[in-house]
PDB file of C-alpha atoms in Angstrom:
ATOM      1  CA  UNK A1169       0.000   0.000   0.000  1.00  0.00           C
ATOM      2  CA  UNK A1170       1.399   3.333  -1.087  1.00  0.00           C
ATOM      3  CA  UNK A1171       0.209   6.547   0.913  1.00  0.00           C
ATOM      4  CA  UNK A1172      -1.542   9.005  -1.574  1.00  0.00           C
ATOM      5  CA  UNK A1173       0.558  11.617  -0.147  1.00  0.00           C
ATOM      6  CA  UNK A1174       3.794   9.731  -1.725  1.00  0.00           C
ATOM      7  CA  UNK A1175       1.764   9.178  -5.244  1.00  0.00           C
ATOM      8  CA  UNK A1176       0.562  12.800  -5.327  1.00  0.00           C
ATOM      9  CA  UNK A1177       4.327  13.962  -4.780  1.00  0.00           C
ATOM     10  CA  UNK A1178       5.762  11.350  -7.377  1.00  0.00           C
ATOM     11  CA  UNK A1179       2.593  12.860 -10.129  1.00  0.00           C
ATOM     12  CA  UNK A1180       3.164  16.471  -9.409  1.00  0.00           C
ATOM     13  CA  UNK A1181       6.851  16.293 -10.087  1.00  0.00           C
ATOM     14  CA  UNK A1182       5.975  14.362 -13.244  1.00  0.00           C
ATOM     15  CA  UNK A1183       3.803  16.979 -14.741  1.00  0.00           C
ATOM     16  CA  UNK A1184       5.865  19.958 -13.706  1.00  0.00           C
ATOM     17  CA  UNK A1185       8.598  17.943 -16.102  1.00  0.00           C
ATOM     18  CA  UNK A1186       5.971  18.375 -19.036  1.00  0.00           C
ATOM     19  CA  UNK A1187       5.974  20.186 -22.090  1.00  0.00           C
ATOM     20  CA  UNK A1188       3.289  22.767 -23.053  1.00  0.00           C
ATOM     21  CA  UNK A1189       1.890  20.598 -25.963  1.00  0.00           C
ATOM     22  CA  UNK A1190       2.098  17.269 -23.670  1.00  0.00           C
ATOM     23  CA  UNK A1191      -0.021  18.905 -20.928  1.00  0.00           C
ATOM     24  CA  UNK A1192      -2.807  19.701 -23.819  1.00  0.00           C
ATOM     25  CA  UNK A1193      -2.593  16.143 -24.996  1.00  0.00           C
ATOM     26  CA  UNK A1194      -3.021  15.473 -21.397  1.00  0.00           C
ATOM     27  CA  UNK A1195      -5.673  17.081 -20.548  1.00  0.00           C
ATOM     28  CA  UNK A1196      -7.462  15.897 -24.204  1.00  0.00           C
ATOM     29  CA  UNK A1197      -6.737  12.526 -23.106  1.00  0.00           C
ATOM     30  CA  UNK A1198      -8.324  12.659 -19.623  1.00  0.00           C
ATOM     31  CA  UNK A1199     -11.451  13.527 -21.309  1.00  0.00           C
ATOM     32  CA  UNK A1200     -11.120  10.553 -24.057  1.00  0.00           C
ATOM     33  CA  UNK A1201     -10.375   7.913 -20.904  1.00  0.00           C
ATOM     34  CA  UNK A1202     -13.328   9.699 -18.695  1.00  0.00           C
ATOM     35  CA  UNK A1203     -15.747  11.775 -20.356  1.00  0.00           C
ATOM     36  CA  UNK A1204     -15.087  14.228 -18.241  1.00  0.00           C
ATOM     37  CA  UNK A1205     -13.360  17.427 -18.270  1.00  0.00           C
ATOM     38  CA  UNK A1206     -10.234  17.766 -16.292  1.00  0.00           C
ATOM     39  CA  UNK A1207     -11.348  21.082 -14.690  1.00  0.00           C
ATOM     40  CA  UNK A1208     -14.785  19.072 -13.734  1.00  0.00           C
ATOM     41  CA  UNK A1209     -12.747  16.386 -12.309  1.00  0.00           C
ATOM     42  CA  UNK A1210     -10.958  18.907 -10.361  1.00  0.00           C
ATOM     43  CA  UNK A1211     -14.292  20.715  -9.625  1.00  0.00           C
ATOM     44  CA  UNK A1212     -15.795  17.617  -7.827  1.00  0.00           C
ATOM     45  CA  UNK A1213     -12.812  15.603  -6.379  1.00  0.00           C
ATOM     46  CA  UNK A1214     -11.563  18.968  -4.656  1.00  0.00           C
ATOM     47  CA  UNK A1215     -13.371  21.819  -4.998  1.00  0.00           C
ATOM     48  CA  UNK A1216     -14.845  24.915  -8.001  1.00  0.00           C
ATOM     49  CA  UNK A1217     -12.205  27.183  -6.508  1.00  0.00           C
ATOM     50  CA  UNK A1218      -9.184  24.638  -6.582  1.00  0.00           C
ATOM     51  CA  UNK A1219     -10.250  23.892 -10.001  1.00  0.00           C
ATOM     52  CA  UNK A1220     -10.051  27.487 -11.130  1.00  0.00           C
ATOM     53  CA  UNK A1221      -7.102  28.409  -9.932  1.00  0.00           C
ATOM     54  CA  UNK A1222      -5.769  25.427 -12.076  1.00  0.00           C
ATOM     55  CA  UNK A1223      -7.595  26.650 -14.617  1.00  0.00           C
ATOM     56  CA  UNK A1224      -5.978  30.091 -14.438  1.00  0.00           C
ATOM     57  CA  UNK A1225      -2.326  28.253 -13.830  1.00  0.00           C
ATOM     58  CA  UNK A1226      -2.516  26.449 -17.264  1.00  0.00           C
ATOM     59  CA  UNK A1227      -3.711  29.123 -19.114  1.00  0.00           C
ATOM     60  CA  UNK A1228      -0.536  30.682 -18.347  1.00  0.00           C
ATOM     61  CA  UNK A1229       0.859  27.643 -20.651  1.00  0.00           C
ATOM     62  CA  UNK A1230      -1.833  28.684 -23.129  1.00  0.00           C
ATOM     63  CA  UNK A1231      -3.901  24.934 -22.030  1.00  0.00           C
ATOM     64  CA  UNK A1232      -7.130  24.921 -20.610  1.00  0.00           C
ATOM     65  CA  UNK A1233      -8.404  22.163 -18.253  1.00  0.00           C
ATOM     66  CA  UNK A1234     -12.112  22.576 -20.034  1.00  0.00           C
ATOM     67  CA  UNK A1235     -10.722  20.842 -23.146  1.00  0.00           C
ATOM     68  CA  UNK A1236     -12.412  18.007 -24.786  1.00  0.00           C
ATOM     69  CA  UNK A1237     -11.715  15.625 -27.241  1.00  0.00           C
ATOM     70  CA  UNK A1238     -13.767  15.231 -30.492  1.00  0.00           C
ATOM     71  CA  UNK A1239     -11.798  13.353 -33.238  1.00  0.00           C
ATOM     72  CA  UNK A1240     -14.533  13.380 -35.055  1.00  0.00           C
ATOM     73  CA  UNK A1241     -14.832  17.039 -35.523  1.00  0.00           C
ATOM     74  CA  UNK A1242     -11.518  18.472 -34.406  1.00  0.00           C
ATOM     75  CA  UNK A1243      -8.132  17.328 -36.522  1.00  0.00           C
ATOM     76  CA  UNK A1244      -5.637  17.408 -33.968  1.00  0.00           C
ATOM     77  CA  UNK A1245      -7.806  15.106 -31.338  1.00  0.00           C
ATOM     78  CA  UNK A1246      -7.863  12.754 -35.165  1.00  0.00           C
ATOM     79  CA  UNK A1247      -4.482  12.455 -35.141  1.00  0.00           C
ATOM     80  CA  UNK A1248      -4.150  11.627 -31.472  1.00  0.00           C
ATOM     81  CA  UNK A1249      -6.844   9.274 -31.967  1.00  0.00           C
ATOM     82  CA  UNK A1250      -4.823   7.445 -34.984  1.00  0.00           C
ATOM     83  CA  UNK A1251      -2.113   7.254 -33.096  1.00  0.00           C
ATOM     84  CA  UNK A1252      -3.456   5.786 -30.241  1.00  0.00           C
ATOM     85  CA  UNK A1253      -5.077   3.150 -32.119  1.00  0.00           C
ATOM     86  CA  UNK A1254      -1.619   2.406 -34.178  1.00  0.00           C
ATOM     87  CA  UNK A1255      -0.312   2.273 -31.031  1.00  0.00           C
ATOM     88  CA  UNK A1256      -3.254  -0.198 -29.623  1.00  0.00           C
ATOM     89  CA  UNK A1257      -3.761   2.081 -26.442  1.00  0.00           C
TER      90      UNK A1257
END
């Protein structure tokens, strides 16, 4: 059994290692794997104001944690799509 504590710290410092473009795929995939925002994931495992203030945070990095992914209408979430198929993820 691993404390969440220890997990939390080991996941932060893993996404303040990523790029801008790999926290939009990211967030893009959250949505795919949940059908849920990220921001709304935020919003009810913590709380509206933690998840704006995240909000705010990554649109420093030009991302927004309201993202979703539509391959079917949106080319870059196509090509994420293809290559997560090609990939068999």
């Amino acid at each position: 059994f691993i404390p969440i504590t220890e997990i939390e710290e080991e996941l932060t410092a893993e996404l303040k290692r990523l790029t801008r473009t790999e926290g939009q795929i990211l967030v893009k995939l959250i949505y795919r794997e949940t059908g849920s925002s990220a921001y709304s994931l935020v919003r009810e495992l913590r709380n509206g104001f933690r998840a704006f203030t995240y909000n705010t945070i990554a649109k420093v990095f030009k991302i927004s944690l309201k993202e979703t992914y539509d391959p079917l209408n949106v080319r870059e979430d196509l090509f994420i799509e293809d290559i997560l198929r090609n990939s068999n993820l």
